[in-house]
CSV table of N, CA, C and O in Angstrom, one decimal:
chain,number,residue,atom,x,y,z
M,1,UNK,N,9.3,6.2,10.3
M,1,UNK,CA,8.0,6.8,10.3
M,1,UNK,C,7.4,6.7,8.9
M,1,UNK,O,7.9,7.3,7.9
M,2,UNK,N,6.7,6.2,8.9
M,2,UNK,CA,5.8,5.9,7.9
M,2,UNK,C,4.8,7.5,7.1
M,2,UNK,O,3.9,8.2,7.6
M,3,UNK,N,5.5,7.4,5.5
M,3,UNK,CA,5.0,9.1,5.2
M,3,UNK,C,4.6,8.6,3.9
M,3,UNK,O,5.3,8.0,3.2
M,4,UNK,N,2.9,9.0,3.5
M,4,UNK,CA,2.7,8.9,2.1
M,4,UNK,C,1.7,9.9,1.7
M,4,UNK,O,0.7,10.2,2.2
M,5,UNK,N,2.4,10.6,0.4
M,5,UNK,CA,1.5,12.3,0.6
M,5,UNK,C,1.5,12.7,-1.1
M,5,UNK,O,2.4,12.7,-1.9
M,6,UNK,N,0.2,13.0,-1.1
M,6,UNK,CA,-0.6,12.8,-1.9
M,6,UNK,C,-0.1,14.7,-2.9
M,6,UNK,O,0.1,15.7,-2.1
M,7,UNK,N,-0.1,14.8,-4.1
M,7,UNK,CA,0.2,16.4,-4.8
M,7,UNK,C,-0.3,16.1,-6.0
M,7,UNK,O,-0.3,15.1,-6.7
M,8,UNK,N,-0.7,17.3,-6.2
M,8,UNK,CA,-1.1,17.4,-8.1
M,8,UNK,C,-2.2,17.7,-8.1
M,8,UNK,O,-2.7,17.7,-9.2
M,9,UNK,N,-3.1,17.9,-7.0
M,9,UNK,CA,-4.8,18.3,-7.7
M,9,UNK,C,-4.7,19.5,-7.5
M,9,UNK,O,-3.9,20.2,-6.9
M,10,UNK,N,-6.2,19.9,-8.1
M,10,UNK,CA,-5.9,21.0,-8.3
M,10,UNK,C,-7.1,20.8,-9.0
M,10,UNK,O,-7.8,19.8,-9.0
M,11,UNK,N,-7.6,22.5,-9.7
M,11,UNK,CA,-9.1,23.0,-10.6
M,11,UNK,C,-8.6,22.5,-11.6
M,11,UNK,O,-7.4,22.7,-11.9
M,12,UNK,N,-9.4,21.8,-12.5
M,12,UNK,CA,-8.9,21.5,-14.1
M,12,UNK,C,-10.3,21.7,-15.0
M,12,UNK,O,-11.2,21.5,-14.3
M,13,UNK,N,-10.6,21.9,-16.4
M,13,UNK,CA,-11.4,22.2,-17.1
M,13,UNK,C,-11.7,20.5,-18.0
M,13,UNK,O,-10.8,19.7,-18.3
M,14,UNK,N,-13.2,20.5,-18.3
M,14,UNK,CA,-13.2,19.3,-18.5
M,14,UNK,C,-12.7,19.1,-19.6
M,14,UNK,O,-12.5,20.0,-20.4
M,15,UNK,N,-12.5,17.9,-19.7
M,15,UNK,CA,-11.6,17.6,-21.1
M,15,UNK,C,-9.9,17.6,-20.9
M,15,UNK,O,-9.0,17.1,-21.5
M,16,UNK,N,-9.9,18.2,-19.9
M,16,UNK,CA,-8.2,18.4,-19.2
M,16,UNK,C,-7.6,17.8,-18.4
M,16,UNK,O,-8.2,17.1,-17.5
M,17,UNK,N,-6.1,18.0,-18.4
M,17,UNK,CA,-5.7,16.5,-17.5
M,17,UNK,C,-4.7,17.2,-16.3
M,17,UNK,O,-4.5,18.4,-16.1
M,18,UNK,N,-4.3,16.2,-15.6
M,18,UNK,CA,-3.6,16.2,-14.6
M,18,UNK,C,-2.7,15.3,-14.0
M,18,UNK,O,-3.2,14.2,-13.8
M,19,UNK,N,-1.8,15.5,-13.7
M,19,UNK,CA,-0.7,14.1,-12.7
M,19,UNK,C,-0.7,14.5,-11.2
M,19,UNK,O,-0.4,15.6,-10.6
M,20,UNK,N,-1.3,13.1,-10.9
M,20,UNK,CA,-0.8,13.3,-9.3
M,20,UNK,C,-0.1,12.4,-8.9
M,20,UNK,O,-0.1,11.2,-9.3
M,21,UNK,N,0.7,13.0,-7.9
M,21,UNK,CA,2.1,12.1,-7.6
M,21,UNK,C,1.7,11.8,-5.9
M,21,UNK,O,0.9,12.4,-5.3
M,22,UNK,N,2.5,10.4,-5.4
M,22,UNK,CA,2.4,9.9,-4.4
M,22,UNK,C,4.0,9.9,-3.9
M,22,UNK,O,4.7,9.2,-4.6
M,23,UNK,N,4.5,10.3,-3.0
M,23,UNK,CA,5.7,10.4,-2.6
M,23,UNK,C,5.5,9.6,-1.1
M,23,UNK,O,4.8,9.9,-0.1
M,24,UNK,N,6.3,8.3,-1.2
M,24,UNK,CA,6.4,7.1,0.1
M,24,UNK,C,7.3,7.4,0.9
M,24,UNK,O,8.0,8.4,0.9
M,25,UNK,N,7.4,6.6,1.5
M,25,UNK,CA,8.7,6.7,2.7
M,25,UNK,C,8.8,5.9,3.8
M,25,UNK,O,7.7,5.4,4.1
M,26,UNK,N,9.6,5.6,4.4
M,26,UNK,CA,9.3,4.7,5.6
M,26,UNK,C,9.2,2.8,5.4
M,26,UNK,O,9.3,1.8,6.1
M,27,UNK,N,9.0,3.0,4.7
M,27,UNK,CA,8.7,1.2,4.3
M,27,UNK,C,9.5,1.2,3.1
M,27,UNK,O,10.0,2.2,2.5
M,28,UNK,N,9.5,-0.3,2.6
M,28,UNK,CA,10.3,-0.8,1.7
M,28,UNK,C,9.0,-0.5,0.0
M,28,UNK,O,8.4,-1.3,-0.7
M,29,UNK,N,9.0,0.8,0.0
M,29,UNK,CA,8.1,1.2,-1.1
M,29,UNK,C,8.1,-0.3,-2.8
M,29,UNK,O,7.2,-0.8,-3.5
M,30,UNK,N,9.1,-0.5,-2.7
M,30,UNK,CA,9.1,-1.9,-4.1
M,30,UNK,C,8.5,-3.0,-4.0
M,30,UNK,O,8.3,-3.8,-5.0
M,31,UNK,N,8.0,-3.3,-2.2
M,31,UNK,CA,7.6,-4.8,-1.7
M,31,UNK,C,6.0,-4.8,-2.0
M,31,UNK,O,5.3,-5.7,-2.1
M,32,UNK,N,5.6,-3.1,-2.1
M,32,UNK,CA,4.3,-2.9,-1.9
M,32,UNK,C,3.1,-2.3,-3.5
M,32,UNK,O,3.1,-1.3,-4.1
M,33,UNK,N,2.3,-3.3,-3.6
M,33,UNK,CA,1.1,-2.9,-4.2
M,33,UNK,C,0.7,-1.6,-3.9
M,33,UNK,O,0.4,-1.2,-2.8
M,34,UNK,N,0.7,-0.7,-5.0
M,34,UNK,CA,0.2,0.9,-4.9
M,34,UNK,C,-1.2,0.8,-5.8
M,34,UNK,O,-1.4,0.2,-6.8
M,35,UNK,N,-2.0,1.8,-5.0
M,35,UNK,CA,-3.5,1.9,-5.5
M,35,UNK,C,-3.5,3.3,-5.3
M,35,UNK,O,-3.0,3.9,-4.4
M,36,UNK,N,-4.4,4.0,-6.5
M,36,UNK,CA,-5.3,5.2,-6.1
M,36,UNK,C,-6.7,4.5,-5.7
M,36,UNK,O,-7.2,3.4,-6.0
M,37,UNK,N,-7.3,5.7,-4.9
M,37,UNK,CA,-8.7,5.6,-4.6
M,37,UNK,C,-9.1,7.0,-4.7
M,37,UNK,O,-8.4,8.0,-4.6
M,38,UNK,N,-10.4,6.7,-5.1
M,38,UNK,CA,-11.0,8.3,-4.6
M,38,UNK,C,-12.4,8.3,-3.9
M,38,UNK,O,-13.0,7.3,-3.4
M,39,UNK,N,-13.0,9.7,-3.9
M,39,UNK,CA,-14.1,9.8,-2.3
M,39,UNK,C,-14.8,11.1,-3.1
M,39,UNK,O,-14.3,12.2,-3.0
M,40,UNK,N,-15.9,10.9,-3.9
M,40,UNK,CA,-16.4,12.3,-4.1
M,40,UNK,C,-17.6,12.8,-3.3
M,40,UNK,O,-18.0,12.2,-2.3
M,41,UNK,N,-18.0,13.6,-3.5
M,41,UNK,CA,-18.8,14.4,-2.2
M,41,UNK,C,-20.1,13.7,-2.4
M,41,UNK,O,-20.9,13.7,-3.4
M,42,UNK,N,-20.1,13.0,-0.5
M,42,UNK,CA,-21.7,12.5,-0.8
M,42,UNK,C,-21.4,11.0,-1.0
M,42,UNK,O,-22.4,10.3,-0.8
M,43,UNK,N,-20.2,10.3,-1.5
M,43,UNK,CA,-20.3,9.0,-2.0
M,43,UNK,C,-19.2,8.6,-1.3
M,43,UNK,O,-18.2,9.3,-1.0
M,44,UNK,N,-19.4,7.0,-1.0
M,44,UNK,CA,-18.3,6.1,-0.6
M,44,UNK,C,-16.6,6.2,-1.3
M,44,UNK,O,-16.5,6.7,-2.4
M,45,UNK,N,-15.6,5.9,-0.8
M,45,UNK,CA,-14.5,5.8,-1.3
M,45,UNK,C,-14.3,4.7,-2.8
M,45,UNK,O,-14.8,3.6,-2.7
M,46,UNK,N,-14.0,4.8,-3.4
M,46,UNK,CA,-13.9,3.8,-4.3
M,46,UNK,C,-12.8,4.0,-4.9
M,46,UNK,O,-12.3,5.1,-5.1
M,47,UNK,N,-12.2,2.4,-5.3
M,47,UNK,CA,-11.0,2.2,-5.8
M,47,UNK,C,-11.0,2.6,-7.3
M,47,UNK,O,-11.9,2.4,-8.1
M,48,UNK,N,-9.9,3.3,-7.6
M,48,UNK,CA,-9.3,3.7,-9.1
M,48,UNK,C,-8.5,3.1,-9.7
M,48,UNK,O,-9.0,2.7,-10.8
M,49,UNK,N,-7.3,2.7,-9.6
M,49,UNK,CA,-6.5,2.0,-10.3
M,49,UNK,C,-5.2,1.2,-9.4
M,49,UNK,O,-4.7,1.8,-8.4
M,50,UNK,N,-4.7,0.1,-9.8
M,50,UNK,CA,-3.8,-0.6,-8.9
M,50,UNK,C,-2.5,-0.5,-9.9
M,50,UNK,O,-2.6,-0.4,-11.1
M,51,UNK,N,-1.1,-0.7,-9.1
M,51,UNK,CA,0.1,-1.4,-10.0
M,51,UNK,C,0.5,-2.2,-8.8
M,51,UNK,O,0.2,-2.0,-7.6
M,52,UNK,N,1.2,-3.5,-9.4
M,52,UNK,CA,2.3,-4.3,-8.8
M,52,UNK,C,3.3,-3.6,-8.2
M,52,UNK,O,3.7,-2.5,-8.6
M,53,UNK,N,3.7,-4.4,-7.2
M,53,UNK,CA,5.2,-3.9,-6.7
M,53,UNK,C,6.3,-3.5,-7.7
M,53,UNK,O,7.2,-2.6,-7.6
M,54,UNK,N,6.2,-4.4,-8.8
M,54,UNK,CA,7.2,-4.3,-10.0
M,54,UNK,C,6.7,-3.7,-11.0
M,54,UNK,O,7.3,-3.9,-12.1
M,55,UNK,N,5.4,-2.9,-11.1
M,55,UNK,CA,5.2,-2.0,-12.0
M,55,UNK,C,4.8,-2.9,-12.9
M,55,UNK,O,4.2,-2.4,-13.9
M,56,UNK,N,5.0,-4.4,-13.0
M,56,UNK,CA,4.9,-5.1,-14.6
M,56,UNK,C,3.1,-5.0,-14.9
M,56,UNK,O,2.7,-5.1,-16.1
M,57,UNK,N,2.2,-4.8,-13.6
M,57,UNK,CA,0.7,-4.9,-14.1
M,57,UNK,C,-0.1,-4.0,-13.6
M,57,UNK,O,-0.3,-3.7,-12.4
M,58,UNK,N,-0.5,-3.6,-14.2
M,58,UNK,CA,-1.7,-2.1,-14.0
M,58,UNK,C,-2.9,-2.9,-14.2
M,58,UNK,O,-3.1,-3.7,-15.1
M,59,UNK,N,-3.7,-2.4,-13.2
M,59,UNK,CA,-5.4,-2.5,-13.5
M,59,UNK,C,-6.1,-1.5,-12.9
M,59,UNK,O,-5.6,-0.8,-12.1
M,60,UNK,N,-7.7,-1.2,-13.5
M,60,UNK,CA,-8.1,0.1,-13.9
M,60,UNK,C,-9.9,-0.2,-13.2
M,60,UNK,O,-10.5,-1.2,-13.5
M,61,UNK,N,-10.5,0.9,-12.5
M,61,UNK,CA,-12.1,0.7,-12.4
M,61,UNK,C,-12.1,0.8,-14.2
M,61,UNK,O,-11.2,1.1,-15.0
M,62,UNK,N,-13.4,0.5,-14.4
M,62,UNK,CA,-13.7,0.5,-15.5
M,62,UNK,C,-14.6,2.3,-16.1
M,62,UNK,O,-15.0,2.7,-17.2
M,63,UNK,N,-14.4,3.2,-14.6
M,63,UNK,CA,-15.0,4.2,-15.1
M,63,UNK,C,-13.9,4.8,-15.5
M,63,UNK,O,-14.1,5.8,-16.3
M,64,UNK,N,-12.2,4.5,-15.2
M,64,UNK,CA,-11.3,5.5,-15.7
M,64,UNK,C,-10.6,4.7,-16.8
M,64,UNK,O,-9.6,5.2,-17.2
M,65,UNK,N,-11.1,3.6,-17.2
M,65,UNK,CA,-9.8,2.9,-18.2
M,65,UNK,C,-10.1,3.7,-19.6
M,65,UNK,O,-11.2,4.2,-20.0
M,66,UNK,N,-8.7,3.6,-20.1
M,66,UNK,CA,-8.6,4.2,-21.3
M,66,UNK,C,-8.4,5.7,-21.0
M,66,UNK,O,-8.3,6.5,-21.9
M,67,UNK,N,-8.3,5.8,-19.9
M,67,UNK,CA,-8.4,7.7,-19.7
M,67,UNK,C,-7.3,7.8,-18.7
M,67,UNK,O,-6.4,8.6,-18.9
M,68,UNK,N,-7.2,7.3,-17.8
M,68,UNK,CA,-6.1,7.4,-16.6
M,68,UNK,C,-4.7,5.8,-16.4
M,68,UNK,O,-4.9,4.6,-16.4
M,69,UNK,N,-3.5,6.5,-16.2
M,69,UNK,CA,-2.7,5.6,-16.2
M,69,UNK,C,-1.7,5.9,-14.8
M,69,UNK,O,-1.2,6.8,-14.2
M,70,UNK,N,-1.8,4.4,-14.9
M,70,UNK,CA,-1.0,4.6,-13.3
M,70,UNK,C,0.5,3.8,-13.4
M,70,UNK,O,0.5,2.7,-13.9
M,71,UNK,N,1.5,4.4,-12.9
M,71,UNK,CA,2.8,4.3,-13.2
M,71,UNK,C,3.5,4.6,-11.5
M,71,UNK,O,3.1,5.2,-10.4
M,72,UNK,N,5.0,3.7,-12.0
M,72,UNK,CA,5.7,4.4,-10.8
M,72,UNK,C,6.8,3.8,-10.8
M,72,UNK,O,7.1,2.9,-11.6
M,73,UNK,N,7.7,4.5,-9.7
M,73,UNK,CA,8.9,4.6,-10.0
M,73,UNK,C,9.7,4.1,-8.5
M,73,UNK,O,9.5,4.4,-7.4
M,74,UNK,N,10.3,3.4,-8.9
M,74,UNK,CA,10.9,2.9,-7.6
M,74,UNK,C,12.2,2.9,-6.8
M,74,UNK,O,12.5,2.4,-5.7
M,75,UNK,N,13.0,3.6,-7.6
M,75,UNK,CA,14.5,4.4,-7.2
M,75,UNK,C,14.0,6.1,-6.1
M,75,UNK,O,14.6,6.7,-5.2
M,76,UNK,N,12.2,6.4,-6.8
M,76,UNK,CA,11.9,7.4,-6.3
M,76,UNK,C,10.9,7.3,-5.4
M,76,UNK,O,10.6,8.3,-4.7
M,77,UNK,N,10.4,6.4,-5.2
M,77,UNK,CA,9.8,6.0,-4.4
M,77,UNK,C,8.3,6.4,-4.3
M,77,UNK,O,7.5,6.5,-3.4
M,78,UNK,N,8.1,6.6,-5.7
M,78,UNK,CA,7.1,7.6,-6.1
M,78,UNK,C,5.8,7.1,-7.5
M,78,UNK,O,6.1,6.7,-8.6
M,79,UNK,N,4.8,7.3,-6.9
M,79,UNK,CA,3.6,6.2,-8.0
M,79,UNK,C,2.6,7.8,-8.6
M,79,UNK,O,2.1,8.8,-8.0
M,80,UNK,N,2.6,7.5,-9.8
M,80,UNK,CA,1.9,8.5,-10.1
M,80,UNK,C,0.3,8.1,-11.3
M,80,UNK,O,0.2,7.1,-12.1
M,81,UNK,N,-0.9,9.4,-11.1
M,81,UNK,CA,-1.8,8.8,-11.6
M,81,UNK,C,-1.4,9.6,-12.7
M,81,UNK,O,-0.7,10.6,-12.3
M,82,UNK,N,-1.7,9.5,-14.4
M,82,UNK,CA,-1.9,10.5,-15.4
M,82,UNK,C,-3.8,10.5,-15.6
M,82,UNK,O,-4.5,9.5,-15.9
M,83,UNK,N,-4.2,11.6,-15.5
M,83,UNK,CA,-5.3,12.0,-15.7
M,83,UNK,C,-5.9,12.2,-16.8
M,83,UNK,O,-6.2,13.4,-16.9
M,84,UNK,N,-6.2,11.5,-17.8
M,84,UNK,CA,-6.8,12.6,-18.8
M,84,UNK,C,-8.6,12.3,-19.1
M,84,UNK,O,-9.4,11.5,-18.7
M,85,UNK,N,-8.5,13.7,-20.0
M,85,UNK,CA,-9.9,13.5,-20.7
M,85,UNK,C,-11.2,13.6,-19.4
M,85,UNK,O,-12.3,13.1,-19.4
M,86,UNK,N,-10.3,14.6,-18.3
M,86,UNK,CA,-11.4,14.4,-16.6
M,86,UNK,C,-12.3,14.8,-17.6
M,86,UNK,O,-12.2,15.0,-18.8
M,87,UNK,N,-13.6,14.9,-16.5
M,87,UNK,CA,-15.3,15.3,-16.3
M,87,UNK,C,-15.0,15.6,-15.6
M,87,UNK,O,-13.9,15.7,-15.1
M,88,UNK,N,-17.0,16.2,-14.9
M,88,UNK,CA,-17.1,16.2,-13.8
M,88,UNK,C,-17.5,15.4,-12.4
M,88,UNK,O,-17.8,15.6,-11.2
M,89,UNK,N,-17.3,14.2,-13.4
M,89,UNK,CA,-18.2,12.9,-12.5
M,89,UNK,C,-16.6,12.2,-11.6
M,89,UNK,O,-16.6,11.3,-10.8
M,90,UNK,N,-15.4,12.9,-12.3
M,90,UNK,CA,-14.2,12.6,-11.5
M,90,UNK,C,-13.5,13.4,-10.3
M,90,UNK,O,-12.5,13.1,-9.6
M,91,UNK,N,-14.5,14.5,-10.2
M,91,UNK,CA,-14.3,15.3,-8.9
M,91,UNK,C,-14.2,14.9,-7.9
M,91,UNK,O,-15.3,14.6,-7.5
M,92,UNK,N,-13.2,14.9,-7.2
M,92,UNK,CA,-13.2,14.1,-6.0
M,92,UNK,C,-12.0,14.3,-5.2
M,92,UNK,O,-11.1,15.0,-5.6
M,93,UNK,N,-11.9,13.8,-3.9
M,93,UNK,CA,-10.2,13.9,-2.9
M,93,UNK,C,-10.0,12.8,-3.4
M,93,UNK,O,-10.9,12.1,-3.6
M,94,UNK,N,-8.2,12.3,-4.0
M,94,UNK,CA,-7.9,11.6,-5.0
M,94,UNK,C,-7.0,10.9,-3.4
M,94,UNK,O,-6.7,11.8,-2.6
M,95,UNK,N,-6.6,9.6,-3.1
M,95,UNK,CA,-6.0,8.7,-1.5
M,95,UNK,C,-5.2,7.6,-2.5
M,95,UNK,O,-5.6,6.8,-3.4
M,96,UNK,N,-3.7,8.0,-2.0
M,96,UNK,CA,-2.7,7.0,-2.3
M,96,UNK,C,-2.8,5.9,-1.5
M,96,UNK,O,-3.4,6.1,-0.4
M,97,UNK,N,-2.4,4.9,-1.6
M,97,UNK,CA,-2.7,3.6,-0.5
M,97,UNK,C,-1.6,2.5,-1.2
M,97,UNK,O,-1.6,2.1,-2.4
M,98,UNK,N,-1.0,2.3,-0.3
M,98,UNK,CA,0.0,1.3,-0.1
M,98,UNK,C,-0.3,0.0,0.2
M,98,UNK,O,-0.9,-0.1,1.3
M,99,UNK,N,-0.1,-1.2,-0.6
M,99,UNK,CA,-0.7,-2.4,0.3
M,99,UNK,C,0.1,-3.6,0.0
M,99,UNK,O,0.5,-4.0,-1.1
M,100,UNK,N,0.5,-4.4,1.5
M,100,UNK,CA,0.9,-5.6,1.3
M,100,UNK,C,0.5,-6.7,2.1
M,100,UNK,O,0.7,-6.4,3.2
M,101,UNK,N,0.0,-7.7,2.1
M,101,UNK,CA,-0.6,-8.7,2.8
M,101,UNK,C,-1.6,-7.7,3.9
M,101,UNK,O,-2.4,-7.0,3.3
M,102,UNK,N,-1.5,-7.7,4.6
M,102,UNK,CA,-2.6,-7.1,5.7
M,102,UNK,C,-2.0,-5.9,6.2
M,102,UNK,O,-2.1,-5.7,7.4
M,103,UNK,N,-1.5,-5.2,5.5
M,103,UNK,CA,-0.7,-3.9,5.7
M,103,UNK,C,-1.3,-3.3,4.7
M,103,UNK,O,-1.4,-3.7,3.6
M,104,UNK,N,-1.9,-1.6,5.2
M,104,UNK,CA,-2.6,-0.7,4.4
M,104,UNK,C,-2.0,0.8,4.6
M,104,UNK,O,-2.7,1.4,5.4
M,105,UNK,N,-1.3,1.4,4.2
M,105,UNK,CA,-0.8,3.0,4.1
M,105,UNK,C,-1.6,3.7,3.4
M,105,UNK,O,-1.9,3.3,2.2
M,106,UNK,N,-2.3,5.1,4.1
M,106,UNK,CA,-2.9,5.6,3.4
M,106,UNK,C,-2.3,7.0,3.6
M,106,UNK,O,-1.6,7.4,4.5
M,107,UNK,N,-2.7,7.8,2.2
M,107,UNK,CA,-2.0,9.0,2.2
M,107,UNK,C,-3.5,9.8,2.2
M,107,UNK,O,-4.5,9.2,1.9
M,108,UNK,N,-3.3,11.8,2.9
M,108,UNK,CA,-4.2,12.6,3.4
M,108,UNK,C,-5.4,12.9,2.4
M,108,UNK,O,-6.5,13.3,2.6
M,109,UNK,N,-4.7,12.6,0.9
M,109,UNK,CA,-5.7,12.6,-0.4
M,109,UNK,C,-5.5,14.2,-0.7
M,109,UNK,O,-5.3,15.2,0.0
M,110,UNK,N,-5.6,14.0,-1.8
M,110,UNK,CA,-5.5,15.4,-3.0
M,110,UNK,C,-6.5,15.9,-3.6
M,110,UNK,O,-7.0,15.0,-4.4
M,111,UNK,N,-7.1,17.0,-3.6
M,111,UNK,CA,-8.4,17.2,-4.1
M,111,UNK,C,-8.6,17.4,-5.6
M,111,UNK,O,-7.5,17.6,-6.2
M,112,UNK,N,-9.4,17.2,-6.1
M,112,UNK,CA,-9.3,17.4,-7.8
M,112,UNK,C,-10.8,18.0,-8.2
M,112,UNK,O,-11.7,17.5,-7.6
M,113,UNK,N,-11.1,18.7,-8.8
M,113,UNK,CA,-12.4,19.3,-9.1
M,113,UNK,C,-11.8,19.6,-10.1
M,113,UNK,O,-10.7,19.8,-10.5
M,114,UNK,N,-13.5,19.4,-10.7
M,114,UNK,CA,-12.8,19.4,-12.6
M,114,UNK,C,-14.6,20.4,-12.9
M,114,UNK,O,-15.7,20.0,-12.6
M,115,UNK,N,-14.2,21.4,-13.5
M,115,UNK,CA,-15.1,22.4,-13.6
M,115,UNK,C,-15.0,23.8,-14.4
M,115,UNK,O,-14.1,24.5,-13.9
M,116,UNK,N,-15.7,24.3,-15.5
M,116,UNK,CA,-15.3,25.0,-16.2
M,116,UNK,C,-15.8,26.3,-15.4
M,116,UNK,O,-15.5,27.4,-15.8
């Protein structure tokens, strides 16, 4: 059974950070391309940042680079985003997604609101 589940959001103050963790399961988590996405209120889903199966390459939207880093771990089976320097323009349900050839896992999404 196929489990990918989204933790770490939460209220944060602008200028402040956060990690959210993606915990996989069920598939061979190392074979697969991990992506965040996010969905803020009122707007389309949009992609945030990608790694390789082997972690060797990160790529970034251009609205989070330099601010958010995406990593992960593969003994744990687990991809995480580092947050920093939010706004409010990053408020959003934060969706782990798993991907390999025409295979897409998505996780329930984690909320993040960033607001003093």
């Amino acid at each position: 059974q196929v489990q990918v589940a989204e933790s770490g959001g939460g209220l944060v103050q602008p200028g402040g950070s956060l990690r959210l963790s993606c915990a996989a399961s069920g598939f061979t988590f190392s074979s697969y391309a991990m992506n965040w996405y996010r969905q803020a209120p009122g707007k389309e889903r949009e992609w945030v940042a990608g790694i390789t199966s082997s972690g060797g390459t990160t790529t970034y939207a251009d609205s989070v680079k330099g601010r958010f880093t995406i990593s992960r771990d593969n003994v744990k089976n687990t991809v995480y985003l580092q947050m920093n320097s939010l706004n409010a323009e990053d408020t959003a349900v934060y969706y782990c997604n798993a991907w390999r050839l025409h295979v897409n896992y998505w996780g329930q999404g984690t909320r993040v609101t960033v607001s003093s």
